Amino acid sequence: MPDALLATRELDAFYGDFQALFGVEIAIEPGEVIAIIGANGAGKTTLMRSITGLLNNSPEMVTYRGHEIGSLRADLIARRGIAMVPEGRQLFQSLSVEENLIIGGQMGRKGPWTLERIFELFPVLKERRAVPATALSGGQQQMVAIGRALMSNPDLLLFDEISLGLAPIIIKSIYDALPNIIGDGMSTIIVEQDIAKALSVATRVYCMQEGRISLEGRSDALSREQISAAYFGV
Amino acid sequence: MDWINAIIQGILLGGLYALFAAGLSLIFGVMRLVNIAHGDFIVLAAFLALSTTTLLGINPLMALVIIVPVMAGIGYVLQRSVLNQTLGDDILPPLLVTFGLSIIIQNALLEIYSADPQKMNAGPIETASIAVPGGLNIGVLPLLMFVVAVAVIAGLQWIFYRSALGRAFRAVSDKQDIAQLIGLNKAHVFGLAMALSLAVVGIAGVFLGIRTSFDPSIGPGRLIFGFEAVIIGGLGNLWGTLIGGIILGVSQNIGAQINPGWQLLAGHIAFLIVLAVKPRGLFPRID
Amino acid sequence: MSSSSYTISRSSRASRLAAIFGILLLVALAAAPWWAGRADMRLLSEIFLYLSLACLWNLLAGYAGLVSVGQQAFVGFGGYMLFALAMFAGLSPLAAIPLAGLLGALIAVPVAVLIFRLRGAYFAIGTWVIAEVFRLSFAQVSALGGGSGTSLPVGIVKAMASNRSMREATTYWLALGMAVLVLVVIYLLLRSRNGLALTAIRDSELASTNYGIDIWRHKFVVYVIAAGLTASTGALIFLQKLRISPDAAFSVNDWTAFVIFIVVIGGIGTLEGPIIGVIVFFLLRETLADLGTTYLLILGLVAIVVMLKAPKGIWGLIKARYGIELFPLSRRVVDRDLEN
Ligand SMILES: Nc1ncnc2c1ncn2[C@@H]1O[C@H](COP(=O)(O)OP(=O)(O)OP(=O)(O)O)[C@@H](O)[C@H]1O
Ligand SMILES: [Mg+2]
């Protein structure tokens, strides 16, 4: 895919001697929303860590806007406009809610997202702006994590299991807010275990199994049977 | 009267000890690094100030303008080139590398400046004093140093809790990986933390060199005073560190008042008592 | 090939060769008074005593995760106890050495209770404070010469042995015996359940901030044993010097910096490391000591480079390359058919 915003090519990833990814190839076009689904331990987070530079690979394994970024340091990749809402929220516990958001924007990248707009999107955060981030409920913390990533005005935003550990009603409200977030043409990769949720927002889906891409296709073209076969193995 | 005087002098001395401690506390807070060579850097700063004053013929207090940025630069380069490589889960590498640095600095100073004690002269301000009610005299210079120490602590407190740099310090200290994800280069942030630490060391070193005589071997002793002030005050609490320094200074002066040989011993014993009774220090940070 | 032909073994051909070589070396060293000159024996004694200090520091830092920069507290304490017991209690130095060790272990108990409240690097500086307290306290004892120190009275020295060469042979054997004792104690300790627990702790929570009571106890036992043996070694060191002063007894350079250098160069966390390190250290010292402060500068630099580039030291490099182990500590599965 020559006009892809981001692509991985024969991506292998390792934790020490343990190989977690095997020749993974995904691509995302500008403005596209894709989903990556897979069971626990399939390698979804590992793929996200490889893209964001938290795991180092060979340079050519990840390309972004035509540049090889596979071995770039994470902070330099962030500066190029890739942000992530990490699995488990991972807020800075010594920083207040507001500080967590502000520091998300510390690179000074220009764009639509400001502290004010985050507070419009999640009004509850404005009320609780001065409390330590870890004093919030799980759902509110997830809002901070999303806000922190948005504050960098990314061109590509990765969500790693934003519904993990949250009550269904909270998940629903976050997914309801999602169109507002990705509405402005931001490219988005959504990692989910909840297949239905993933299919509802993404135009294309990759399914992972044991470190490999087991299925890929348009959300509306894939059948339930295909997906569960790719998800659970046969 | 002697006793009250000893206590007042002890309080003022405590400001200097708080300066020894502040830099130590700062880098521990940001990167869990304890710099065993911290005291030797204080002495290095004193010697650099000595050379600067003799070379340029300026007052040692003026030398601060040169020494502080120079020390900050040394700190940044040292962190980026050596100390960052030692950080990780294992506490041994940073400990042993800074221990090696301590030996290198001591012997390099010995080589260059010899073991003779040195002292800097700050001019008439050294003998100036203010008479306070009760027939006591408080030296202007010790008072000035105390005020500067309080200002430095307040400044560090502001940086740490109110500025963008402080936010970066705290974020990297909390979660290094995630801090990288929002575009913070941790190697650079750690470099800045060490620069700030050694900038404070620069002030401490110049003050030390004006207040007392110094020689290349006294670094470890200053490290220990700073460390004791940190532990007495409570880890991670800068204002606590100031109080820790004051308790240490007062204990030493009271000890010296009883018997000159007991000055240092009294300080150590005050530290050990706090460690026995309140192992987390008098004002531990609640987190 | 039945499964019974596999055994769990700790020894290997290298370790058995090393054992045989070790015994031969020990016999030769024990006979040194008959073949070595006076200066050589002094040097060898010093090597043995440094070996003993290095092994003990390595036990603490490399196995128990207790990085101390204050072991000079126990070296000096042992030295002073030797002098005090000999001068005031009329004990023969030979009897005073083990007693000094016992007292060193005893005083280590309250010290440990206190400084075990500090973690990691702060623990290290805490040990230094203790050493300073010891130094300043002994400087206050005028019966032991106060700040300027004292010499062992000639009568006590003379009573040790009938003539000078006999006396020198005795202190030599004591130093050799001390090094062997320390090696044996550490080897047995590490093979015991306590040692296995220690290795597990070291590997999993060197950086941990809080440890449970079991771990505390393991570390406590190791600390007290190391303190006792360090104090005995200190007693021997000052029996050889015949003179003691607070600055010499509690010198951080002599009894901790050099010792750390030895262990780091040789390889921390291995039994072989300190042995290699002590040889390298004395080779360097004998060739470079004339340089004075430059020599110390070089030591500091070498230690930093080794720590950064080869954190497992010389022995780590050898082990990684040839996979040998002289002191069989790790268990290996051995195929008996192949071994025979
Ligand atoms: N830090 C690590 N060290 C070693 N192995 C790891 C590490 N992190 C993940 N793994 C392994 O890599 C594989 C992929 O893990 P990964 O976290 O990418 O899965 P995932 O798809 O994100 O799972 P989940 O849905 O549970 O988050 C797993 O087998 C996991 O055990
Ligand atoms: Mg995951």
PDB file of C-alpha atoms and ligand atoms in Angstrom, chain A residues 15 18 20-21 38-47 87 160-161 191 193, ligand 1:
ATOM      1  CA  TYR A  15      11.152 -10.209  24.741  1.00  0.00           C
ATOM      2  CA  PHE A  18      10.856 -15.141  23.494  1.00  0.00           C
ATOM      3  CA  ALA A  20       6.090 -12.461  20.483  1.00  0.00           C
ATOM      4  CA  LEU A  21       5.446 -11.318  16.892  1.00  0.00           C
ATOM      5  CA  GLY A  38      -7.279 -11.039  19.346  1.00  0.00           C
ATOM      6  CA  ALA A  39      -7.357 -13.132  22.490  1.00  0.00           C
ATOM      7  CA  ASN A  40      -5.176 -12.536  25.551  1.00  0.00           C
ATOM      8  CA  GLY A  41      -1.524 -12.883  24.714  1.00  0.00           C
ATOM      9  CA  ALA A  42      -2.059 -12.695  20.962  1.00  0.00           C
ATOM     10  CA  GLY A  43       0.515  -9.896  20.686  1.00  0.00           C
ATOM     11  CA  LYS A  44      -1.675  -6.816  20.287  1.00  0.00           C
ATOM     12  CA  THR A  45       0.088  -4.760  22.938  1.00  0.00           C
ATOM     13  CA  THR A  46       3.438  -5.919  21.625  1.00  0.00           C
ATOM     14  CA  LEU A  47       2.472  -4.608  18.191  1.00  0.00           C
ATOM     15  CA  GLU A  87      -3.262  -0.479  28.175  1.00  0.00           C
ATOM     16  CA  ASP A 160      -4.912  -0.204  23.592  1.00  0.00           C
ATOM     17  CA  GLU A 161      -7.988  -1.812  25.152  1.00  0.00           C
ATOM     18  CA  VAL A 191      -7.079  -2.606  19.957  1.00  0.00           C
ATOM     19  CA  GLN A 193     -11.010  -7.845  22.771  1.00  0.00           C
TER      20      GLN A 193
HETATM   21  N1  LIG D   1       7.528  -7.846  29.168  1.00  0.00           N
HETATM   22  C1  LIG D   1       7.354  -9.066  28.645  1.00  0.00           C
HETATM   23  N2  LIG D   1       8.314 -10.005  28.810  1.00  0.00           N
HETATM   24  C2  LIG D   1       8.158 -11.243  28.279  1.00  0.00           C
HETATM   25  N3  LIG D   1       7.109 -11.638  27.591  1.00  0.00           N
HETATM   26  C3  LIG D   1       6.115 -10.757  27.398  1.00  0.00           C
HETATM   27  C4  LIG D   1       6.181  -9.434  27.908  1.00  0.00           C
HETATM   28  N4  LIG D   1       5.070  -8.787  27.581  1.00  0.00           N
HETATM   29  C5  LIG D   1       4.319  -9.661  26.866  1.00  0.00           C
HETATM   30  N5  LIG D   1       4.947 -10.851  26.768  1.00  0.00           N
HETATM   31  C6  LIG D   1       4.451 -12.039  26.049  1.00  0.00           C
HETATM   32  O1  LIG D   1       4.257 -11.683  24.710  1.00  0.00           O
HETATM   33  C7  LIG D   1       3.050 -12.266  24.209  1.00  0.00           C
HETATM   34  C8  LIG D   1       2.155 -11.187  23.668  1.00  0.00           C
HETATM   35  O2  LIG D   1       1.783 -10.322  24.716  1.00  0.00           O
HETATM   36  P1  LIG D   1       0.906  -9.018  24.490  1.00  0.00           P
HETATM   37  O3  LIG D   1       0.918  -8.249  25.745  1.00  0.00           O
HETATM   38  O4  LIG D   1       1.373  -8.359  23.268  1.00  0.00           O
HETATM   39  O5  LIG D   1      -0.533  -9.661  24.263  1.00  0.00           O
HETATM   40  P2  LIG D   1      -1.925  -8.918  24.092  1.00  0.00           P
HETATM   41  O6  LIG D   1      -2.451  -9.393  22.808  1.00  0.00           O
HETATM   42  O7  LIG D   1      -1.775  -7.464  24.277  1.00  0.00           O
HETATM   43  O8  LIG D   1      -2.747  -9.566  25.277  1.00  0.00           O
HETATM   44  P3  LIG D   1      -3.874  -8.903  26.229  1.00  0.00           P
HETATM   45  O9  LIG D   1      -5.126  -8.946  25.466  1.00  0.00           O
HETATM   46  O10 LIG D   1      -3.905  -9.806  27.395  1.00  0.00           O
HETATM   47  O11 LIG D   1      -3.423  -7.524  26.558  1.00  0.00           O
HETATM   48  C9  LIG D   1       2.436 -13.006  25.383  1.00  0.00           C
HETATM   49  O12 LIG D   1       2.742 -14.382  25.229  1.00  0.00           O
HETATM   50  C10 LIG D   1       3.109 -12.459  26.584  1.00  0.00           C
HETATM   51  O13 LIG D   1       3.250 -13.457  27.574  1.00  0.00           O
END
